Each structure stands twice: as C-alpha cells, then as structure tokens.
XYZ file of C-alpha atoms in Angstrom:
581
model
C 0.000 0.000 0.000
C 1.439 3.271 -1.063
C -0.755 5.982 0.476
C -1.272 9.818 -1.349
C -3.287 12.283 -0.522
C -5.606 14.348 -3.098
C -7.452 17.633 -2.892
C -10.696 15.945 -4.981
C -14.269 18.365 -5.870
C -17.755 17.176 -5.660
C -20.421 18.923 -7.338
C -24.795 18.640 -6.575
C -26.000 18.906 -10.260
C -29.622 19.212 -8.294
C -28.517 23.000 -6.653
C -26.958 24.714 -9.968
C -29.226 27.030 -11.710
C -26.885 27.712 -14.753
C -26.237 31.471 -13.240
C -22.138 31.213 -14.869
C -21.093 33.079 -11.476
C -18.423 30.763 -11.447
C -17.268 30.656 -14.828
C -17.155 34.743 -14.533
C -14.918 35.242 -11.166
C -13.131 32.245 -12.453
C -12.558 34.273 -16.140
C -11.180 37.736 -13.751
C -9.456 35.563 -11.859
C -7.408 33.676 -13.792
C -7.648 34.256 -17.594
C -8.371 37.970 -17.916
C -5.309 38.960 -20.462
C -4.500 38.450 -23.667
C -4.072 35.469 -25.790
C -6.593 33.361 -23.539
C -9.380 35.480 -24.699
C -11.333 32.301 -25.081
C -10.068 30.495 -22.582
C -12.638 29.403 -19.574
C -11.026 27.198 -16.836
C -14.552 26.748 -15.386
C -17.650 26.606 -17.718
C -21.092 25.260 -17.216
C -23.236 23.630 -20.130
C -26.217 22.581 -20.720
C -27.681 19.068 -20.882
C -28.073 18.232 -23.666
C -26.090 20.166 -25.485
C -22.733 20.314 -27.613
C -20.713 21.537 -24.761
C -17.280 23.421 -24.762
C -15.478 23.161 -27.220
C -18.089 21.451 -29.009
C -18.549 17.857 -29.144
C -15.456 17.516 -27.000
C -16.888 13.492 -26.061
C -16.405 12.688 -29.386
C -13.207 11.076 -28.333
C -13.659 9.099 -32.089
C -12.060 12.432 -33.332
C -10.417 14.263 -30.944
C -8.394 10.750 -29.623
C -8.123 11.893 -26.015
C -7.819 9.675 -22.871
C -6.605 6.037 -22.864
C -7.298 3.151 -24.329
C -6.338 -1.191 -24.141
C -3.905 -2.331 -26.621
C -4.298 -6.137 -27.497
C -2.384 -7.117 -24.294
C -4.555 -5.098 -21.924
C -2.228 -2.525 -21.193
C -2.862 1.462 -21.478
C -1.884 2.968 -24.239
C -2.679 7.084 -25.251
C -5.569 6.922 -27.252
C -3.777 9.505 -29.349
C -0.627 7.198 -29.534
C 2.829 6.655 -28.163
C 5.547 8.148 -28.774
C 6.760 7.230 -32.138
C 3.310 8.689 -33.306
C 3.941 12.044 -31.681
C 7.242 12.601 -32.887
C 5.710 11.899 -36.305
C 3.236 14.433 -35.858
C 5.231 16.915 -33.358
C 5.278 20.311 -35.880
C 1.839 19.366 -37.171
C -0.784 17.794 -34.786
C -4.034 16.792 -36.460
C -6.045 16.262 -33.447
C -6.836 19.590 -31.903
C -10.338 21.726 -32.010
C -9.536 25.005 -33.588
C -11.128 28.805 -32.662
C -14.731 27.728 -34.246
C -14.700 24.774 -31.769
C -14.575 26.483 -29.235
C -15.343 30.315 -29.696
C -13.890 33.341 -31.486
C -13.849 36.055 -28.666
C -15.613 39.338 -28.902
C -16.277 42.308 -27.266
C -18.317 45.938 -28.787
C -17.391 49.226 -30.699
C -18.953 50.977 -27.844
C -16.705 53.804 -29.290
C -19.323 54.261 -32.261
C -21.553 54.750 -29.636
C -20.144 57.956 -27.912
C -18.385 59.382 -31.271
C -21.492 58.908 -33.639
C -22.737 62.078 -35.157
C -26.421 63.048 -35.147
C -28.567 61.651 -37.348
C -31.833 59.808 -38.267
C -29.726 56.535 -37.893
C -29.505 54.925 -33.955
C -25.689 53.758 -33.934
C -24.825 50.662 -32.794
C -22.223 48.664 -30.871
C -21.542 46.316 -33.517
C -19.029 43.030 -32.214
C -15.318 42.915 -33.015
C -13.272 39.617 -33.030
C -10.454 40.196 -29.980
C -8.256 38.137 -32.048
C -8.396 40.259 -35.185
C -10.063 43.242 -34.177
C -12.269 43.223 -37.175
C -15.643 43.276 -37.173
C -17.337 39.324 -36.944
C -20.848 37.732 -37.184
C -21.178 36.171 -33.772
C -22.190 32.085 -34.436
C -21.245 30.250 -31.282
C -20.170 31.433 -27.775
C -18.926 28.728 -24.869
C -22.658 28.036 -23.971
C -24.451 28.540 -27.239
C -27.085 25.570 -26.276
C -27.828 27.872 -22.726
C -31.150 26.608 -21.867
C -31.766 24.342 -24.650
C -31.585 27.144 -26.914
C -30.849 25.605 -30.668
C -31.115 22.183 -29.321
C -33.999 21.087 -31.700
C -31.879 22.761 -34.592
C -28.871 20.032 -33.559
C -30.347 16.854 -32.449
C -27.490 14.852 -33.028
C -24.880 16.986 -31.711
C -24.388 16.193 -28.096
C -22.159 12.850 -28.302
C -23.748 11.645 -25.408
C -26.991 11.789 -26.570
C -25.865 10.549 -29.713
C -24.657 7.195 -28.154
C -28.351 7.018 -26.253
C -30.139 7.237 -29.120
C -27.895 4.480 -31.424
C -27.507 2.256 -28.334
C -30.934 1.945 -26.773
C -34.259 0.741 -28.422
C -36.269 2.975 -27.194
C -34.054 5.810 -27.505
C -36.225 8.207 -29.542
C -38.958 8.268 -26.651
C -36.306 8.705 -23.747
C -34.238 11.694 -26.126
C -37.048 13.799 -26.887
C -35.587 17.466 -28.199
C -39.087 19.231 -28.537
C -38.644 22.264 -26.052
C -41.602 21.090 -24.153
C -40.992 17.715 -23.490
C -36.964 17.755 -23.106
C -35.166 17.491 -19.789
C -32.587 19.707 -19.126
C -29.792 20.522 -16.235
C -26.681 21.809 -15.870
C -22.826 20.311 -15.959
C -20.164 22.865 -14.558
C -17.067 21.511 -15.533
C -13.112 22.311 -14.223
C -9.956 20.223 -15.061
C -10.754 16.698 -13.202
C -7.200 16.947 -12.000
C -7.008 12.993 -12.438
C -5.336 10.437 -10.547
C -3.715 9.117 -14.347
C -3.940 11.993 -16.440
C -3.371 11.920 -19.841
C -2.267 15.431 -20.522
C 0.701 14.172 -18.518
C 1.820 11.337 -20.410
C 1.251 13.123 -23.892
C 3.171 16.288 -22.921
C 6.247 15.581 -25.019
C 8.371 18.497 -22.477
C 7.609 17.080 -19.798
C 6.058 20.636 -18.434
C 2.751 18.749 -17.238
C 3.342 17.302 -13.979
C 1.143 16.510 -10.773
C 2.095 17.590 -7.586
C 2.475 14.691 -5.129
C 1.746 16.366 -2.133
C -1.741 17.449 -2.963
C -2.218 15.883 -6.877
C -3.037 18.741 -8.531
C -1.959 18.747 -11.857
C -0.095 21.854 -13.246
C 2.306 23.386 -16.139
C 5.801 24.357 -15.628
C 5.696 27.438 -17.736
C 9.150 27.537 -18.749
C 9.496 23.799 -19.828
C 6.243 24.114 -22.005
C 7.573 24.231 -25.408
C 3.896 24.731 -26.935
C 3.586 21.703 -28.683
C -0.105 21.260 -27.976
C 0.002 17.705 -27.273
C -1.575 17.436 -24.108
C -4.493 19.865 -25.575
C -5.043 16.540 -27.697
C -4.449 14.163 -25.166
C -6.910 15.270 -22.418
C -10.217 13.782 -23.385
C -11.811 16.625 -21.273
C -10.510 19.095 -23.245
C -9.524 21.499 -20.254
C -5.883 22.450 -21.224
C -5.824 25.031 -23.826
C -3.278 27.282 -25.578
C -2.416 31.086 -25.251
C -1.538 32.037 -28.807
C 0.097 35.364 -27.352
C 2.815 33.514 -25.007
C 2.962 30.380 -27.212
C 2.550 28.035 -23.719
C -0.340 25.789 -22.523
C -2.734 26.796 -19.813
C -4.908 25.513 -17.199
C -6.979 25.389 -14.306
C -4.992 25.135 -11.244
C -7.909 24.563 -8.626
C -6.447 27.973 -7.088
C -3.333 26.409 -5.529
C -2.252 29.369 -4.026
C -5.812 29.521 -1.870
C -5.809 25.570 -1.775
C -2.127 26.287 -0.457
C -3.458 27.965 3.025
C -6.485 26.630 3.409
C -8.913 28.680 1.192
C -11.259 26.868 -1.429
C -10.894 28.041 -4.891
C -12.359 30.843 -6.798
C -15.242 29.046 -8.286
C -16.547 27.408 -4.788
C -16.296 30.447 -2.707
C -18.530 32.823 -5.470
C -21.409 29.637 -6.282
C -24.339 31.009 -5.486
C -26.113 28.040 -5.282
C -23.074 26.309 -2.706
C -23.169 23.462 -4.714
C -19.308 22.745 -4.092
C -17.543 20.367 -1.953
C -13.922 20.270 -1.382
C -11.863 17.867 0.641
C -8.967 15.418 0.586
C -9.390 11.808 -0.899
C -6.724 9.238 0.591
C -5.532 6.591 -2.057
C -3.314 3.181 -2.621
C -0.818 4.862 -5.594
C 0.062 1.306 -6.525
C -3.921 0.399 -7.500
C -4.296 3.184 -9.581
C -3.238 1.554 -13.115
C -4.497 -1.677 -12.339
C -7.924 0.205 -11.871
C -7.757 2.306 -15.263
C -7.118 -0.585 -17.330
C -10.386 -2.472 -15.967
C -11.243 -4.054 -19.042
C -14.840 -3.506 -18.717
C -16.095 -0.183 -19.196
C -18.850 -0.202 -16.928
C -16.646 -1.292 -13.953
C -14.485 1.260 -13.750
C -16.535 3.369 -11.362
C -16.191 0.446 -9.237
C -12.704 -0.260 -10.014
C -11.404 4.235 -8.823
C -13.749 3.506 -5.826
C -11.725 0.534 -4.717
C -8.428 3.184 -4.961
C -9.903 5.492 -2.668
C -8.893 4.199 0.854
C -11.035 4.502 4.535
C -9.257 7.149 6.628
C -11.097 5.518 9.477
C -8.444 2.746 9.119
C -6.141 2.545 11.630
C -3.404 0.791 9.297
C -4.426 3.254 6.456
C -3.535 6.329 9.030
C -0.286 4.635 10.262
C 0.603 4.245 6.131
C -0.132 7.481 5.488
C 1.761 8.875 8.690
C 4.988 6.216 6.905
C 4.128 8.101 3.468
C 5.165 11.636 5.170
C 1.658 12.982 4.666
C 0.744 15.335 7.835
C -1.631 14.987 10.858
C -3.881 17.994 9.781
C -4.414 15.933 6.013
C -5.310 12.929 7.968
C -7.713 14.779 9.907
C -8.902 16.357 7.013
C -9.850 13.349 5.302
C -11.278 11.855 8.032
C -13.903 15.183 8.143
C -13.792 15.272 4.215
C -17.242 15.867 2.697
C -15.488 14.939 -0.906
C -15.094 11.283 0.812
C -18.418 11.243 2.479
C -20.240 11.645 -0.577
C -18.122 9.474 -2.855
C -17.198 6.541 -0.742
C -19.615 5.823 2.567
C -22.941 7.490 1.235
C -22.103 7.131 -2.341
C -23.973 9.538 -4.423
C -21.929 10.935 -6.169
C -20.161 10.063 -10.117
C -17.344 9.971 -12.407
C -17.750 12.227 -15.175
C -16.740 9.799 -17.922
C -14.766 7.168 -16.246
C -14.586 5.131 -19.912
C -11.634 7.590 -20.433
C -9.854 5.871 -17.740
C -8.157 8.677 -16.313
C -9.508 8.217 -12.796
C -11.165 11.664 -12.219
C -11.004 13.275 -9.417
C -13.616 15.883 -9.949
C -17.453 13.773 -9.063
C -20.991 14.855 -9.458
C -24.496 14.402 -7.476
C -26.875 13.359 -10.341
C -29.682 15.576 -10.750
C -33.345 14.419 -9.225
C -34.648 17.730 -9.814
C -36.455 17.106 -13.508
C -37.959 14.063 -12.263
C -39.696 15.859 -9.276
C -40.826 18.831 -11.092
C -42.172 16.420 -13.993
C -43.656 14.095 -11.576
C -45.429 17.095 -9.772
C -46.789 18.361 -13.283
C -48.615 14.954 -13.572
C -51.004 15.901 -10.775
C -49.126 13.206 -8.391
C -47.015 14.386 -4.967
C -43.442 14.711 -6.271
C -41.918 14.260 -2.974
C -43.316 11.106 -2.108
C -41.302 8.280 -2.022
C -43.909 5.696 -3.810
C -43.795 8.090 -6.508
C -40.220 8.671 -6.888
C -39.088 5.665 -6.853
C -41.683 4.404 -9.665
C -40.978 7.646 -11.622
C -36.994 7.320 -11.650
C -37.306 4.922 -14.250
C -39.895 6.589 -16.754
C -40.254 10.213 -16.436
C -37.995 12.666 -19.101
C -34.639 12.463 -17.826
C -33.241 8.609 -18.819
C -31.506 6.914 -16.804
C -29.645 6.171 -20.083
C -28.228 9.775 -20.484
C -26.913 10.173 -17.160
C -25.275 7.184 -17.164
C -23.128 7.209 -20.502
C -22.453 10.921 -18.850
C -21.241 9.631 -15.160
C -20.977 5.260 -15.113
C -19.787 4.430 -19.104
C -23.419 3.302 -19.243
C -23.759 1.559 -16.212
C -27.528 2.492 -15.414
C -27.583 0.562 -12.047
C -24.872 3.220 -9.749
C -27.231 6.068 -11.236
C -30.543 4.324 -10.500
C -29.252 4.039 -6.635
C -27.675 7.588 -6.023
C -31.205 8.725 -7.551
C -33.401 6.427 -4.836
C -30.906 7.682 -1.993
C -31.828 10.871 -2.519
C -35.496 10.538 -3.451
C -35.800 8.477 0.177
C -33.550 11.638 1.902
C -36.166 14.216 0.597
C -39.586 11.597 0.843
C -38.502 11.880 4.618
C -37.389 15.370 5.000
C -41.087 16.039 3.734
C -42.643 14.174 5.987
C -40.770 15.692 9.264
C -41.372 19.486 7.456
C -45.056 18.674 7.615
C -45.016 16.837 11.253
C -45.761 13.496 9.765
C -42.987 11.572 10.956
C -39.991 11.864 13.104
C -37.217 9.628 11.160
C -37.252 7.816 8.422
C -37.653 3.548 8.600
C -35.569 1.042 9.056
C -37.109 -0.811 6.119
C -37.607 2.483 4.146
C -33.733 3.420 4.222
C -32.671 -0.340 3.820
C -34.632 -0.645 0.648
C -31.915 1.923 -0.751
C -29.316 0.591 0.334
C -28.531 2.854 3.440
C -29.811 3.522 7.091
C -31.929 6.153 8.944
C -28.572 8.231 10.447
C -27.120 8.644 7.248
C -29.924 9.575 5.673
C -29.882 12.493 8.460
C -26.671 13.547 7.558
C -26.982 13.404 4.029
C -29.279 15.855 4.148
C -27.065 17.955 6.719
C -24.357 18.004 3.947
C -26.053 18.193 1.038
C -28.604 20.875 1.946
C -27.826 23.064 4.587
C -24.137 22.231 5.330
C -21.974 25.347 6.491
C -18.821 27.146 4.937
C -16.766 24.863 7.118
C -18.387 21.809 6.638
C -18.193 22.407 2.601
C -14.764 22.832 2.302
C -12.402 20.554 4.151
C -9.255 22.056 3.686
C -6.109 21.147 5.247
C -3.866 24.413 7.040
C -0.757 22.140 7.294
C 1.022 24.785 4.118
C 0.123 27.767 6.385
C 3.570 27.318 7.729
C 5.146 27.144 4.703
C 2.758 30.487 3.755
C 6.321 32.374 3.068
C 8.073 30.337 1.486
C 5.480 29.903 -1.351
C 4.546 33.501 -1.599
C 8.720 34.211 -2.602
C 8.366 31.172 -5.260
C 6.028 33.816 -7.373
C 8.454 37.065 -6.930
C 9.594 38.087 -10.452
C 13.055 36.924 -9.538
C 12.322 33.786 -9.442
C 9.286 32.796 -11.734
C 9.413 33.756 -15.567
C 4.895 34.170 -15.479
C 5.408 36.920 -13.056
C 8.349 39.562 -15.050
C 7.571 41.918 -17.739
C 7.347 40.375 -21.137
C 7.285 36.683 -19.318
C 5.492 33.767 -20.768
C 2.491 34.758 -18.261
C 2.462 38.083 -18.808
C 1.771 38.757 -14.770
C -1.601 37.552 -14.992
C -1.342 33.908 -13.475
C -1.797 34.605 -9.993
C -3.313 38.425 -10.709
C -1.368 41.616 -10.590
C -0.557 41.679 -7.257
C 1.057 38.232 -7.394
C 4.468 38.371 -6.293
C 3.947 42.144 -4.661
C 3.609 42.695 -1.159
C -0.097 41.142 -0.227
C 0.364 37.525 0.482
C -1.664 35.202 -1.873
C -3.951 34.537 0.483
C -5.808 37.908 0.719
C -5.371 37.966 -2.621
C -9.357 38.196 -4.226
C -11.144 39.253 -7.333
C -12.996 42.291 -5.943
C -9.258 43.632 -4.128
C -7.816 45.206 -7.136
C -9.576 47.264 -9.698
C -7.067 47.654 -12.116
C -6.876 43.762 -13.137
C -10.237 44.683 -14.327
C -8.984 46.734 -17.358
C -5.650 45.763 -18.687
C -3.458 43.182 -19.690
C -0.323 44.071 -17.535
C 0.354 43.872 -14.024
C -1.139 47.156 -12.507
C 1.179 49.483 -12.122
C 0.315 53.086 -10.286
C 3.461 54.861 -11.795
C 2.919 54.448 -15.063
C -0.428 56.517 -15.745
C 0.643 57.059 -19.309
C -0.304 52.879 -19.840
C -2.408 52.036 -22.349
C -5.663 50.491 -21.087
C -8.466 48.379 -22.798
C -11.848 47.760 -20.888
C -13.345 44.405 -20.557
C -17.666 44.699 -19.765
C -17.628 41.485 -18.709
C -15.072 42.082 -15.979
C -15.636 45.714 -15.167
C -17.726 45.771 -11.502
C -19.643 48.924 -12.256
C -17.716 51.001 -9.736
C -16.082 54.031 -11.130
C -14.910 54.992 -14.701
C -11.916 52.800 -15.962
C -9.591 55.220 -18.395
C -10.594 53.959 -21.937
C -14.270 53.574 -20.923
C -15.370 56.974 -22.344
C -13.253 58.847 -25.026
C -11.439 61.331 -22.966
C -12.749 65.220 -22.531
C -11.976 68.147 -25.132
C -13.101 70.441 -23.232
C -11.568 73.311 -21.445
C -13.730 72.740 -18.354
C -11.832 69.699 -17.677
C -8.501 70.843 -17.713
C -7.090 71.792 -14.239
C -7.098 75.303 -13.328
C -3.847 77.246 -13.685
C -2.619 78.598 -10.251
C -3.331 81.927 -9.372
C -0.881 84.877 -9.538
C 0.642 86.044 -6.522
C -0.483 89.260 -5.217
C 1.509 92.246 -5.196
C 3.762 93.215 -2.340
C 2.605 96.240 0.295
C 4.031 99.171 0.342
C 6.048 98.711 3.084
C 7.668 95.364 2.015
C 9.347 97.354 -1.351
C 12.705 98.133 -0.860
C-alpha cells in the first residue's frame, strides 16, 4: 500500500441554476489577459447540449484519454511516442477557434463618437483576435437553456450514443422544447489520478504535484507543442496564442495552499461545491484504469480510494510523510463522504480511464418537477421511486455521462436521494420523526445517514463544505517568494504569463492569500500587471469584468473640453508698500 493524498471536488447537479457566477470570477481571476481570450477554466453547459469546445466526447475524433492495446495494457488513445514525434510540428487532433469560440467584445466607441442623425448607432461586435468586425455564431454556452437544441439533435455525443444504443431511444431523447429534460454540468480540469495530458506532454512541463495531486504546467518547460491539448479527453488544457505556452486550471493552488477553497466554490451562489482530501493506494491506480470492462471502472477508482477511518491506512499514510492535519482532514472530508460511505456521487466519464477526481451528485430535480406536473405528490417516495425509471430524464443519459453506461450506480444515487427528501417532507409537515428502518434499507442505506446526508447536502456550512487542510500555512512564506519576479518567468515583464497567473498583485507585497477578485480594480482593465506609476499605460476595458464602480480610463473617449482641464494657479499678489525696498 502506497498511500497519497488528493485535494478531490464534488459537485450537486440538483442545486446549480446555470447562473455562470463561477465561470465569470473564475474568467477575472485567472484568464483575464490576452491570448486566452477564449479560454474558460470553469464553464457550465447545458444538458443536452454540444458543450465546450463542441462535441469535445467525441473522443472518435479528438483521440483523447486512454485506451487497451491487445495485451490489456494502457496505451494514449492519441498514440505513443513514435506517433507524436511523427506528428510533433503538425498535430491533427486539436479543435480550432470555431470549436470552441472566437472572442468578442463591442465598438462601444461608435456609440459615444457617432454624429447626429436619423440613424440609432450601434455597438456592432469585433473579433479580440483580429479586431475586425465578426458575425457572432457560437459562444462557450451557445445551447444555454436548450436554446438551438432542436436545430442540432445529433450533436451532443452523449446523446448521440443514447439514441444508437438503446431501443427505445427516440422516446427517452425527446428534443421538442416542451418535453426535453434539461440541467446543468459545470465543468473544471478533473485533475485525475492518471492523467493523460501528462503522459502526452512531449516536455515534460505537465506534472502533478504529489503532495496534494493537482496537476499543473511548468511554464518555462512548455515548449507549446499542444500535445496534451489533444491528449486530455476533457478538453480542459488550452493554448495562449500570445505567449505560445499551454494553460490551465490550477484549482487555485495558491488559496488551496493555506487553506482557502478556490475561486469558483467560494462565489457559487447556489453552494453546490464540496472540497476535501481523498486518501488513495498509488500502486492500484493503473491496475484500476485498465479495468477491461467499461462499466466497472466506477467500481474499479472507488476501490483506490482508501477509509481514513483505518487505523493501518492512518499509520501508512503517517509512513508516506503525509501530515496529521491531512489525515484529519480526510477523516472530516465531505469529498469522501459523498463518494465513498454514502455514495452519491459520479465519475464524469470514467470510460476515459483517467480516474477523475472531480465527481458529481446526479440531478433528481427534472424528475420531481415532472412528476409534480402529472397531478401526483413529487416528494413522495412511492412516486419517486416508480418515476426514476420513466419520467424525461433517462436513466440512459446520465449514465453514458457519469458510469460508461452503467444504469444501475445512477438508479441508486437517484433512490438515496429521493428516500432523503420523501422523509425530509414528511418531518417538514409533522408526519414523521425519522425515516424507517425498512424504508432506508430498501436503498441501500440507514436512517442516520440519511440524516446527515441531508445535513451536507442541503444546509451544510462554509466549514463543513470545504475541508481544507492548514498544514502549508507554515510554509505560507516560502510559497509567496516562489512567485516574486526573480524567481518565476509568469510573473516579469514580457514573461510567458504576462503577470496575470496569480493576478497583478502576485508576487507584490499582499500575500496570496488575501489575494481576491474584488481587491484590485485595475486587473479589471488591462493586460499588464497594474502598475500606479505608469499613468501614461495604455488600457483596454473588458464589460464582462468591469464591476460597475467608477470609470476605468478607456471607458469613455477622454474630454476636449476646457472645463476639464485643471485650473492654472493663481498669480501672486503684489507686495505692500512697506515690504518694497
């Protein structure tokens, strides 16, 4: 047994409501400057839906994740390594700007500088790669709300695979507006316990961190070669055409580092967000992704995660070097609660066998509301449990999304929590006072952790959310020096990152901790570290990212006017009498 620790998300599809908070303070935070103008670490799609960049499951094209040669080993779906130095100065297998979005912003200067007339001018979109004007076509959530859905049918792989796999596929998919279900995915880098970015990175500049298994990019190893942009099946590395490096999400390391949860968690409005530490046996870990059946491989990560409850797992890890504070964190994890002892939540696509680290709670919220519109209770348990099955969101869907198909680990996270809110109910409206014996057995579970199911999945607090471990705290110094400009080549002027990976106060004199998206207006507007002295800088205004408080320079044209230039100081008055010589 070879014990590691891992900072691992969990996500309740049932409490987002699609509101892109996340994807937004995520955007300021981390990819506001140029040359990742289309670059979003976090986004959240729609189900179903072509998703970002579009049709990114279709691993039939885009060759991502691993596969089983003939022998049963793993093998890059993309290839080995005589294939990618074949292919090193041209790789075929990458989505280009129409996959995933050209950027945009408005002529808002037409606007202001418009002469009178009989015409109303109009902000009309320019391309931020080319600066020409652009017909906008497709954005990183074009299918928001099913919109275009019916237009595409086919386009979501997932429900693609549904629809050619399943007999009665064309009653289950239904894409009339009306009669569709529909919910929403955010999706981050799963951070995975065998990533494939990693192997395919040629450099060697993808790595994951063994303390906390994050996975990262060493910025000045990247040599651009775009090879683990093909290689990860989720498609969450991408490539900053200005610096010529690869970038992505870095589940906010330096926050992670003392104890903070990341950007996206601490802004969800609906707290759908779980973070906490997952203990694993290193040495299972590739005997689990090459499970030869698909639909055991959500079985196959769950018997890598490892009981921190265990006496002889603690003493391991303690033997491994990992500290008391992430043993106690994984013993209060809410990541391991709701993955391993109540298990509810999924893999997003474990068929890619790159043991993800970043689960979901399937959504039961369609099959309530639909069950409700029927004229039936949609909170009782009778009818939940013989709606699951046949109401408009198949079982099917969810499960080539979150099991490789497996229907039957889907089907039981979706009774669990149909039995957790049947009883709820009934204590709400002083009908009961705890659920049955029989009643919780039937799913598989028991009457206390049905009780604290609910505790964590519905009114949990700040603490209880995120489980971070403070053991770095001590180290808080020490990793605030690693980003001075001396030392790291994102961080200096004209550097790979251009100042913008940790924001422009990164390396300054506020730690990282205090370190936020509201501190610092001037991130807000430019695409260099802010700099006070410099007033002559030229600025360019992001909308998106502006918070509404004060005029930016660049917003409005600047002032011709007399009025607005400062008064010249007034002349002395002449000396008495007296005071002449």
């Amino acid at each position: 047994m070879r014990v590691m620790a891992q900072i691992a998300m969990v996500m309740n599809l049932d409490k987002c409501i699609g509101c892109h908070t996340c994807s937004v303070t995520c955007k300021q935070a981390w990819t506001n400057r140029g040359g990742v103008e289309y670059v979003w670490f976090n986004n959240v799609e729609t189900r179903p839906g072509q998703g970002y960049p579009r049709r990114y499951e279709d691993q039939e094209t885009w060759r991502g994740g691993w596969e089983l040669n003939r022998r049963g080993r793993l093998k890059l779906k993309a290839g080995g390594r005589f294939r990618k130095l074949a292919t090193i100065f041209s790789n075929p297998r990458l989505p280009d700007i129409k996959d995933y979005y050209e950027p945009w912003t408005y002529d808002y200067r037409n606007l202001t500088d418009a002469p009178l007339g009989e015409d109303i001018p109009v902000a009309e979109p320019r391309s931020l790669l080319t600066g020409k004007p652009m017909k906008i076509e497709w954005s990183a959530n074009w299918d928001d709300n099913l919109g275009g859905v019916s237009e595409r049918p086919d386009a979501d792989p997932v429900a693609e695979k549904v629809r050619r796999q399943a007999a009665d596929a064309e009653e289950k998919v239904r894409y009339a507006f009306e009669q569709t279900f529909m919910f929403y995915l955010p999706r981050i880098c799963e951070h995975c316990l065998n990533p494939s970015c990693v192997a395919s990175c040629p450099s060697g500049a993808m790595y994951k961190r063994t303390e906390d298994g994050i996975v990262l990019v060493d910025q000045d190893r990247c040599r651009g070669w775009r090879m683990c942009v093909s290689g990860c099946p989720y498609k969450k590395v991408y490539f900053n055409h200005k610096t010529g490096k690869a970038e992505k999400c870095t589940l906010c390391y330096p926050r992670i580092e003392v104890g903070l949860p990341t950007v996206c968690s601490e802004t969800c409005v609906g707290r759908l967000r779980y973070l906490g530490v997952m203990l694993y046996d290193a040495d299972k870990v590739l005997e689990a992704a090459a499970e030869p059946d698909e639909t055991k491989l959500y079985e196959a990560q769950l018997g890598v995660f490892l009981d921190p409850e265990d006496p002889r797992v603690r003493r391991e890890a303690e033997r491994a070097g990992i500290g008391h504070d992430w043993i106690e964190a994984a013993r209060n994890s809410p990541v391991h609660a709701l993955i391993s002892r109540y298990r509810v939540a999924l893999p997003l696509h474990p068929e890619y066998r790159t043991m993800p680290m970043v689960w979901y709670v399937p959504p039961l919220s369609p099959v309530v509301d639909a069950l409700a519109g029927t004229g039936f209770d949609g909170e009782d348990a009778g009818n939940l449990f013989g709606a699951i099955d046949t109401l408009r969101i198949p079982l099917e869907y969810l499960a080539e999304l979150l099991t490789a198909g497996d229907t039957g680990p889907v089907r039981s996270c979706l009774t669990k929590l149909a039995a957790m809110r049947a009883h709820l109910r009934r204590v709400n409206l002083g009908e009961d006072t705890g659920p049955s014996e029989e009643e919780a057995a039937a799913v598989g579970t028991t009457p206390a952790e049905l009780e604290e199911m609910y505790r964590l999945l519905a009114i949990a607090k700040y603490e209880e959310r995120y489980v971070i471990p403070t053991a770095a705290v001590g180290d808080a110094n020490r990793l605030e020096e690693s980003a001075l400009p001396d030392e790291c080549s994102l961080d200096f002027d004209g550097g790979p990152g251009m100042g913008g990976t940790l924001g422009e106060g990164s390396g300054g004199v506020p730690p990282v901790a205090v370190e936020n998206f509201h501190a610092l207006r001037d991130r807000q507007r430019a695409d260099t570290p802010a700099d006070a002295g410099v007033a002559s800088r030229a600025v360019r205004v992001n909308l998106l990212n502006w918070d509404g408080n004060g005029t930016p320079d660049g917003l409005f044209p600047p002032r011709d006017d007399p009025a607005s230039e400062p008064e010249a100081p007034a002349p002395e008055p002449p000396a008495r009498e007296e005071e002449r010589p």
